[in-house]
Amino acid sequence: MSIPRIIDATFVKSAQSIRDSVPETMSEVVFLGRSNVGKSSTINGLTERKNLAKSSATPGKTQLINFFDIRYRYRDTDYPLRFVDLPGFGFAKVSKSLKETWQKNLTEFITHRTAIRVFIHLRDARHPHAAIDNEVEDYIRSFLRPDQRYIPVFTKGDKLKQKERAKLKRDFPGAIVLSNLKKSGYDRLHKEIFYAVFGVGKEEEA
């Protein structure tokens, strides 16, 4: 079965808000989640680049919107796409005024950026029912356009015991669970992203 593969990934720029972001020249996939949920690891895992997205030991330190130009290849055809890594929410040890500006810039970006086609909401598999994640999901779904897709993805799946993994699958049927140690879940996420943006890649499963 053919899996869409990323054959090229390049960091483009960092921006503070929608105003200094890159032009909307291609479809965008946004990665968002709590600080320390593993956004950088997920992007690096998808692109198979160890240090494409920089992770920080200090939760909430990355306060910029980071853009990456991606090239997928599927059945000998190349498809350009852009990944957008958003600052983590929650836990950030920043001043109140900075946090308010930060939140305003993020809210403005995700609600007004017309190029966004997919929201990848990363959730910690060890805390699947965190209130802040439920609120973020409700918020995104409240403004989701017909041409946009919301995809919840659970990170740190390798840290779950068998019983916890079974419960997660019961609570969230069909959930995508990533494991960096086993490199599992990434093929499925590739297919979901690719199908959501380009409308191809799932016909072999039908």
PDB file of C-alpha atoms in Angstrom:
ATOM      1  CA  MET A   1       0.000   0.000   0.000  1.00  0.00           C
ATOM      2  CA  SER A   2       1.376   3.413  -0.963  1.00  0.00           C
ATOM      3  CA  ILE A   3       2.069   5.838   1.875  1.00  0.00           C
ATOM      4  CA  PRO A   4       2.594   9.542   1.112  1.00  0.00           C
ATOM      5  CA  ARG A   5       6.191  10.380   2.047  1.00  0.00           C
ATOM      6  CA  ILE A   6       7.868  13.678   2.805  1.00  0.00           C
ATOM      7  CA  ILE A   7      10.913  13.980   0.553  1.00  0.00           C
ATOM      8  CA  ASP A   8      11.884  17.544   1.418  1.00  0.00           C
ATOM      9  CA  ALA A   9      11.378  19.783   4.462  1.00  0.00           C
ATOM     10  CA  THR A  10      12.797  23.267   4.947  1.00  0.00           C
ATOM     11  CA  PHE A  11      12.449  25.847   7.704  1.00  0.00           C
ATOM     12  CA  VAL A  12      11.173  29.102   6.156  1.00  0.00           C
ATOM     13  CA  LYS A  13      10.805  31.689   8.928  1.00  0.00           C
ATOM     14  CA  SER A  14       9.429  32.516  12.359  1.00  0.00           C
ATOM     15  CA  ALA A  15       6.714  35.108  12.844  1.00  0.00           C
ATOM     16  CA  GLN A  16       5.123  36.831  15.820  1.00  0.00           C
ATOM     17  CA  SER A  17       1.659  37.184  14.336  1.00  0.00           C
ATOM     18  CA  ILE A  18      -0.402  36.886  11.171  1.00  0.00           C
ATOM     19  CA  ARG A  19       0.956  40.263  10.035  1.00  0.00           C
ATOM     20  CA  ASP A  20       4.579  39.157   9.619  1.00  0.00           C
ATOM     21  CA  SER A  21       3.766  35.605   8.520  1.00  0.00           C
ATOM     22  CA  VAL A  22       4.772  34.174   5.153  1.00  0.00           C
ATOM     23  CA  PRO A  23       2.397  34.813   2.205  1.00  0.00           C
ATOM     24  CA  GLU A  24      -0.463  32.307   1.878  1.00  0.00           C
ATOM     25  CA  THR A  25       0.872  30.599  -1.238  1.00  0.00           C
ATOM     26  CA  MET A  26      -0.018  26.993  -0.349  1.00  0.00           C
ATOM     27  CA  SER A  27      -2.208  24.900   1.950  1.00  0.00           C
ATOM     28  CA  GLU A  28      -1.124  24.802   5.586  1.00  0.00           C
ATOM     29  CA  VAL A  29      -1.228  22.162   8.320  1.00  0.00           C
ATOM     30  CA  VAL A  30      -1.152  23.677  11.806  1.00  0.00           C
ATOM     31  CA  PHE A  31       0.254  21.807  14.819  1.00  0.00           C
ATOM     32  CA  LEU A  32      -0.991  22.979  18.186  1.00  0.00           C
ATOM     33  CA  GLY A  33      -0.992  21.601  21.703  1.00  0.00           C
ATOM     34  CA  ARG A  34       0.016  22.181  25.277  1.00  0.00           C
ATOM     35  CA  SER A  35       3.591  23.136  26.017  1.00  0.00           C
ATOM     36  CA  ASN A  36       5.783  20.025  26.238  1.00  0.00           C
ATOM     37  CA  VAL A  37       3.243  17.775  24.479  1.00  0.00           C
ATOM     38  CA  GLY A  38       5.787  16.883  21.786  1.00  0.00           C
ATOM     39  CA  LYS A  39       5.034  19.174  18.848  1.00  0.00           C
ATOM     40  CA  SER A  40       8.670  19.400  17.763  1.00  0.00           C
ATOM     41  CA  SER A  41       9.122  15.632  18.083  1.00  0.00           C
ATOM     42  CA  THR A  42       5.997  15.034  16.007  1.00  0.00           C
ATOM     43  CA  ILE A  43       7.102  17.367  13.208  1.00  0.00           C
ATOM     44  CA  ASN A  44      10.598  15.883  13.251  1.00  0.00           C
ATOM     45  CA  GLY A  45       9.099  12.379  13.194  1.00  0.00           C
ATOM     46  CA  LEU A  46       6.839  13.136  10.236  1.00  0.00           C
ATOM     47  CA  THR A  47       9.633  14.751   8.237  1.00  0.00           C
ATOM     48  CA  GLU A  48      12.286  12.261   9.430  1.00  0.00           C
ATOM     49  CA  ARG A  49      14.557  15.179  10.287  1.00  0.00           C
ATOM     50  CA  LYS A  50      16.075  15.112  13.753  1.00  0.00           C
ATOM     51  CA  ASN A  51      16.339  18.847  14.322  1.00  0.00           C
ATOM     52  CA  LEU A  52      13.993  20.502  11.838  1.00  0.00           C
ATOM     53  CA  ALA A  53      11.715  21.740  14.610  1.00  0.00           C
ATOM     54  CA  LYS A  54      13.639  22.834  17.669  1.00  0.00           C
ATOM     55  CA  SER A  55      12.357  21.645  21.020  1.00  0.00           C
ATOM     56  CA  SER A  56      12.968  23.487  24.253  1.00  0.00           C
ATOM     57  CA  ALA A  57      13.589  22.076  27.708  1.00  0.00           C
ATOM     58  CA  THR A  58      11.606  25.006  29.084  1.00  0.00           C
ATOM     59  CA  PRO A  59       7.862  24.591  28.446  1.00  0.00           C
ATOM     60  CA  GLY A  60       6.372  27.660  26.797  1.00  0.00           C
ATOM     61  CA  LYS A  61       9.694  29.096  25.684  1.00  0.00           C
ATOM     62  CA  THR A  62       8.945  28.857  21.965  1.00  0.00           C
ATOM     63  CA  GLN A  63       6.658  31.841  21.468  1.00  0.00           C
ATOM     64  CA  LEU A  64       6.868  32.263  17.707  1.00  0.00           C
ATOM     65  CA  ILE A  65       4.880  30.828  14.798  1.00  0.00           C
ATOM     66  CA  ASN A  66       7.303  28.660  12.807  1.00  0.00           C
ATOM     67  CA  PHE A  67       6.788  27.852   9.118  1.00  0.00           C
ATOM     68  CA  PHE A  68       8.201  24.854   7.235  1.00  0.00           C
ATOM     69  CA  ASP A  69       7.858  24.169   3.519  1.00  0.00           C
ATOM     70  CA  ILE A  70       7.165  20.471   2.926  1.00  0.00           C
ATOM     71  CA  ARG A  71       7.150  18.378  -0.233  1.00  0.00           C
ATOM     72  CA  TYR A  72       5.186  15.133  -0.218  1.00  0.00           C
ATOM     73  CA  ARG A  73       5.617  12.464  -2.853  1.00  0.00           C
ATOM     74  CA  TYR A  74       2.815  10.046  -3.651  1.00  0.00           C
ATOM     75  CA  ARG A  75       2.853   7.709  -6.632  1.00  0.00           C
ATOM     76  CA  ASP A  76       5.637   9.618  -8.407  1.00  0.00           C
ATOM     77  CA  THR A  77       3.859  12.980  -8.048  1.00  0.00           C
ATOM     78  CA  ASP A  78       5.066  15.772  -5.753  1.00  0.00           C
ATOM     79  CA  TYR A  79       2.686  17.837  -3.625  1.00  0.00           C
ATOM     80  CA  PRO A  80       3.797  21.071  -1.891  1.00  0.00           C
ATOM     81  CA  LEU A  81       2.478  21.797   1.588  1.00  0.00           C
ATOM     82  CA  ARG A  82       3.362  23.965   4.569  1.00  0.00           C
ATOM     83  CA  PHE A  83       3.614  22.875   8.214  1.00  0.00           C
ATOM     84  CA  VAL A  84       3.014  25.536  10.861  1.00  0.00           C
ATOM     85  CA  ASP A  85       4.262  24.982  14.415  1.00  0.00           C
ATOM     86  CA  LEU A  86       2.332  27.166  16.873  1.00  0.00           C
ATOM     87  CA  PRO A  87       3.510  28.149  20.365  1.00  0.00           C
ATOM     88  CA  GLY A  88       2.336  25.761  23.069  1.00  0.00           C
ATOM     89  CA  PHE A  89      -0.528  26.828  25.287  1.00  0.00           C
ATOM     90  CA  GLY A  90      -0.554  26.494  29.058  1.00  0.00           C
ATOM     91  CA  PHE A  91       2.403  26.275  31.453  1.00  0.00           C
ATOM     92  CA  ALA A  92       4.239  29.234  29.933  1.00  0.00           C
ATOM     93  CA  LYS A  93       6.160  31.270  32.510  1.00  0.00           C
ATOM     94  CA  VAL A  94       5.792  34.642  30.823  1.00  0.00           C
ATOM     95  CA  SER A  95       4.469  37.972  32.001  1.00  0.00           C
ATOM     96  CA  LYS A  96       0.719  38.506  31.965  1.00  0.00           C
ATOM     97  CA  SER A  97       0.925  41.234  29.309  1.00  0.00           C
ATOM     98  CA  LEU A  98       3.087  39.058  27.035  1.00  0.00           C
ATOM     99  CA  LYS A  99       0.738  36.114  27.493  1.00  0.00           C
ATOM    100  CA  GLU A 100      -2.261  38.255  26.522  1.00  0.00           C
ATOM    101  CA  THR A 101      -0.477  39.485  23.371  1.00  0.00           C
ATOM    102  CA  TRP A 102       0.641  35.961  22.615  1.00  0.00           C
ATOM    103  CA  GLN A 103      -2.876  34.554  22.964  1.00  0.00           C
ATOM    104  CA  LYS A 104      -4.325  37.385  20.854  1.00  0.00           C
ATOM    105  CA  ASN A 105      -1.790  36.745  18.071  1.00  0.00           C
ATOM    106  CA  LEU A 106      -2.496  33.002  18.114  1.00  0.00           C
ATOM    107  CA  THR A 107      -6.268  33.431  18.132  1.00  0.00           C
ATOM    108  CA  GLU A 108      -6.052  35.883  15.256  1.00  0.00           C
ATOM    109  CA  PHE A 109      -3.803  33.540  13.295  1.00  0.00           C
ATOM    110  CA  ILE A 110      -5.902  30.380  13.576  1.00  0.00           C
ATOM    111  CA  THR A 111      -9.225  32.129  12.939  1.00  0.00           C
ATOM    112  CA  HIS A 112      -8.171  34.428  10.062  1.00  0.00           C
ATOM    113  CA  ARG A 113      -5.458  32.471   8.229  1.00  0.00           C
ATOM    114  CA  THR A 114      -7.304  31.279   5.123  1.00  0.00           C
ATOM    115  CA  ALA A 115      -4.530  28.885   3.995  1.00  0.00           C
ATOM    116  CA  ILE A 116      -5.064  26.575   7.001  1.00  0.00           C
ATOM    117  CA  ARG A 117      -6.624  23.300   5.865  1.00  0.00           C
ATOM    118  CA  VAL A 118      -5.825  21.005   8.811  1.00  0.00           C
ATOM    119  CA  PHE A 119      -5.527  21.494  12.570  1.00  0.00           C
ATOM    120  CA  ILE A 120      -3.432  18.762  14.201  1.00  0.00           C
ATOM    121  CA  HIS A 121      -4.291  18.957  17.910  1.00  0.00           C
ATOM    122  CA  LEU A 122      -1.643  17.078  19.868  1.00  0.00           C
ATOM    123  CA  ARG A 123      -2.816  15.661  23.192  1.00  0.00           C
ATOM    124  CA  ASP A 124      -0.760  13.827  25.823  1.00  0.00           C
ATOM    125  CA  ALA A 125      -1.882  10.179  25.818  1.00  0.00           C
ATOM    126  CA  ARG A 126      -1.225  10.010  29.572  1.00  0.00           C
ATOM    127  CA  HIS A 127      -3.766  12.801  30.216  1.00  0.00           C
ATOM    128  CA  PRO A 128      -6.350  12.287  27.463  1.00  0.00           C
ATOM    129  CA  HIS A 129      -9.182  14.126  29.202  1.00  0.00           C
ATOM    130  CA  ALA A 130      -7.305  17.298  30.180  1.00  0.00           C
ATOM    131  CA  ALA A 131      -9.792  20.172  30.479  1.00  0.00           C
ATOM    132  CA  ILE A 132      -7.589  22.606  28.545  1.00  0.00           C
ATOM    133  CA  ASP A 133      -7.492  20.209  25.564  1.00  0.00           C
ATOM    134  CA  ASN A 134     -11.269  19.779  25.634  1.00  0.00           C
ATOM    135  CA  GLU A 135     -11.665  23.557  25.622  1.00  0.00           C
ATOM    136  CA  VAL A 136      -9.259  23.938  22.691  1.00  0.00           C
ATOM    137  CA  GLU A 137     -11.126  21.263  20.720  1.00  0.00           C
ATOM    138  CA  ASP A 138     -14.477  22.969  21.354  1.00  0.00           C
ATOM    139  CA  TYR A 139     -12.990  26.317  20.356  1.00  0.00           C
ATOM    140  CA  ILE A 140     -11.502  25.070  17.070  1.00  0.00           C
ATOM    141  CA  ARG A 141     -14.689  23.227  16.141  1.00  0.00           C
ATOM    142  CA  SER A 142     -16.661  26.443  16.755  1.00  0.00           C
ATOM    143  CA  PHE A 143     -15.048  28.212  13.784  1.00  0.00           C
ATOM    144  CA  LEU A 144     -13.990  25.255  11.593  1.00  0.00           C
ATOM    145  CA  ARG A 145     -14.741  25.932   7.934  1.00  0.00           C
ATOM    146  CA  PRO A 146     -16.176  23.245   5.606  1.00  0.00           C
ATOM    147  CA  ASP A 147     -12.776  23.019   3.845  1.00  0.00           C
ATOM    148  CA  GLN A 148     -10.893  22.538   7.116  1.00  0.00           C
ATOM    149  CA  ARG A 149     -10.308  19.388   9.147  1.00  0.00           C
ATOM    150  CA  TYR A 150      -9.622  18.901  12.863  1.00  0.00           C
ATOM    151  CA  ILE A 151      -7.475  15.840  13.691  1.00  0.00           C
ATOM    152  CA  PRO A 152      -6.751  14.914  17.337  1.00  0.00           C
ATOM    153  CA  VAL A 153      -3.476  13.013  17.773  1.00  0.00           C
ATOM    154  CA  PHE A 154      -2.188  11.475  20.995  1.00  0.00           C
ATOM    155  CA  THR A 155       1.531  11.728  21.692  1.00  0.00           C
ATOM    156  CA  LYS A 156       3.764   9.808  24.122  1.00  0.00           C
ATOM    157  CA  GLY A 157       1.945   6.545  23.387  1.00  0.00           C
ATOM    158  CA  ASP A 158       5.103   4.605  24.312  1.00  0.00           C
ATOM    159  CA  LYS A 159       4.629   5.749  27.922  1.00  0.00           C
ATOM    160  CA  LEU A 160       1.261   3.971  28.271  1.00  0.00           C
ATOM    161  CA  LYS A 161       0.767   0.557  29.835  1.00  0.00           C
ATOM    162  CA  GLN A 162      -1.286  -1.950  27.860  1.00  0.00           C
ATOM    163  CA  LYS A 163      -4.383  -1.373  29.997  1.00  0.00           C
ATOM    164  CA  GLU A 164      -4.085   2.418  29.607  1.00  0.00           C
ATOM    165  CA  ARG A 165      -3.715   2.084  25.834  1.00  0.00           C
ATOM    166  CA  ALA A 166      -6.835  -0.101  25.675  1.00  0.00           C
ATOM    167  CA  LYS A 167      -8.805   2.482  27.672  1.00  0.00           C
ATOM    168  CA  LEU A 168      -7.605   5.296  25.411  1.00  0.00           C
ATOM    169  CA  LYS A 169      -8.845   3.395  22.365  1.00  0.00           C
ATOM    170  CA  ARG A 170     -12.200   2.782  24.058  1.00  0.00           C
ATOM    171  CA  ASP A 171     -12.591   6.437  25.027  1.00  0.00           C
ATOM    172  CA  PHE A 172     -11.389   7.730  21.645  1.00  0.00           C
ATOM    173  CA  PRO A 173     -12.312   5.162  18.958  1.00  0.00           C
ATOM    174  CA  GLY A 174     -10.081   5.399  15.910  1.00  0.00           C
ATOM    175  CA  ALA A 175      -7.618   7.697  17.673  1.00  0.00           C
ATOM    176  CA  ILE A 176      -4.176   8.211  16.156  1.00  0.00           C
ATOM    177  CA  VAL A 177      -1.588   7.363  18.818  1.00  0.00           C
ATOM    178  CA  LEU A 178       2.061   8.213  18.159  1.00  0.00           C
ATOM    179  CA  SER A 179       5.043   6.420  19.643  1.00  0.00           C
ATOM    180  CA  ASN A 180       8.455   7.958  18.987  1.00  0.00           C
ATOM    181  CA  LEU A 181      10.269   4.894  20.293  1.00  0.00           C
ATOM    182  CA  LYS A 182       8.448   2.463  17.980  1.00  0.00           C
ATOM    183  CA  LYS A 183       7.914   5.072  15.233  1.00  0.00           C
ATOM    184  CA  SER A 184       4.284   3.948  15.147  1.00  0.00           C
ATOM    185  CA  GLY A 185       1.261   6.022  14.147  1.00  0.00           C
ATOM    186  CA  TYR A 186       3.155   8.206  11.682  1.00  0.00           C
ATOM    187  CA  ASP A 187       2.061   6.370   8.516  1.00  0.00           C
ATOM    188  CA  ARG A 188      -1.557   6.819   9.488  1.00  0.00           C
ATOM    189  CA  LEU A 189      -1.061  10.502  10.270  1.00  0.00           C
ATOM    190  CA  HIS A 190       0.646  11.020   6.895  1.00  0.00           C
ATOM    191  CA  LYS A 191      -2.386   9.506   5.163  1.00  0.00           C
ATOM    192  CA  GLU A 192      -4.872  11.583   7.164  1.00  0.00           C
ATOM    193  CA  ILE A 193      -3.019  14.843   6.448  1.00  0.00           C
ATOM    194  CA  PHE A 194      -2.551  14.028   2.789  1.00  0.00           C
ATOM    195  CA  TYR A 195      -6.155  12.988   2.218  1.00  0.00           C
ATOM    196  CA  ALA A 196      -7.532  16.015   4.099  1.00  0.00           C
ATOM    197  CA  VAL A 197      -5.521  18.477   1.989  1.00  0.00           C
ATOM    198  CA  PHE A 198      -5.269  16.834  -1.423  1.00  0.00           C
ATOM    199  CA  GLY A 199      -8.228  14.453  -1.416  1.00  0.00           C
ATOM    200  CA  VAL A 200      -6.111  11.482  -2.473  1.00  0.00           C
ATOM    201  CA  GLY A 201      -4.307   8.668  -0.701  1.00  0.00           C
ATOM    202  CA  LYS A 202      -7.187   6.693   0.777  1.00  0.00           C
ATOM    203  CA  GLU A 203      -8.576   5.060  -2.333  1.00  0.00           C
ATOM    204  CA  GLU A 204      -6.488   1.942  -1.757  1.00  0.00           C
ATOM    205  CA  GLU A 205      -8.208   1.389   1.583  1.00  0.00           C
ATOM    206  CA  ALA A 206     -11.709   1.674   0.155  1.00  0.00           C
TER     207      ALA A 206
END
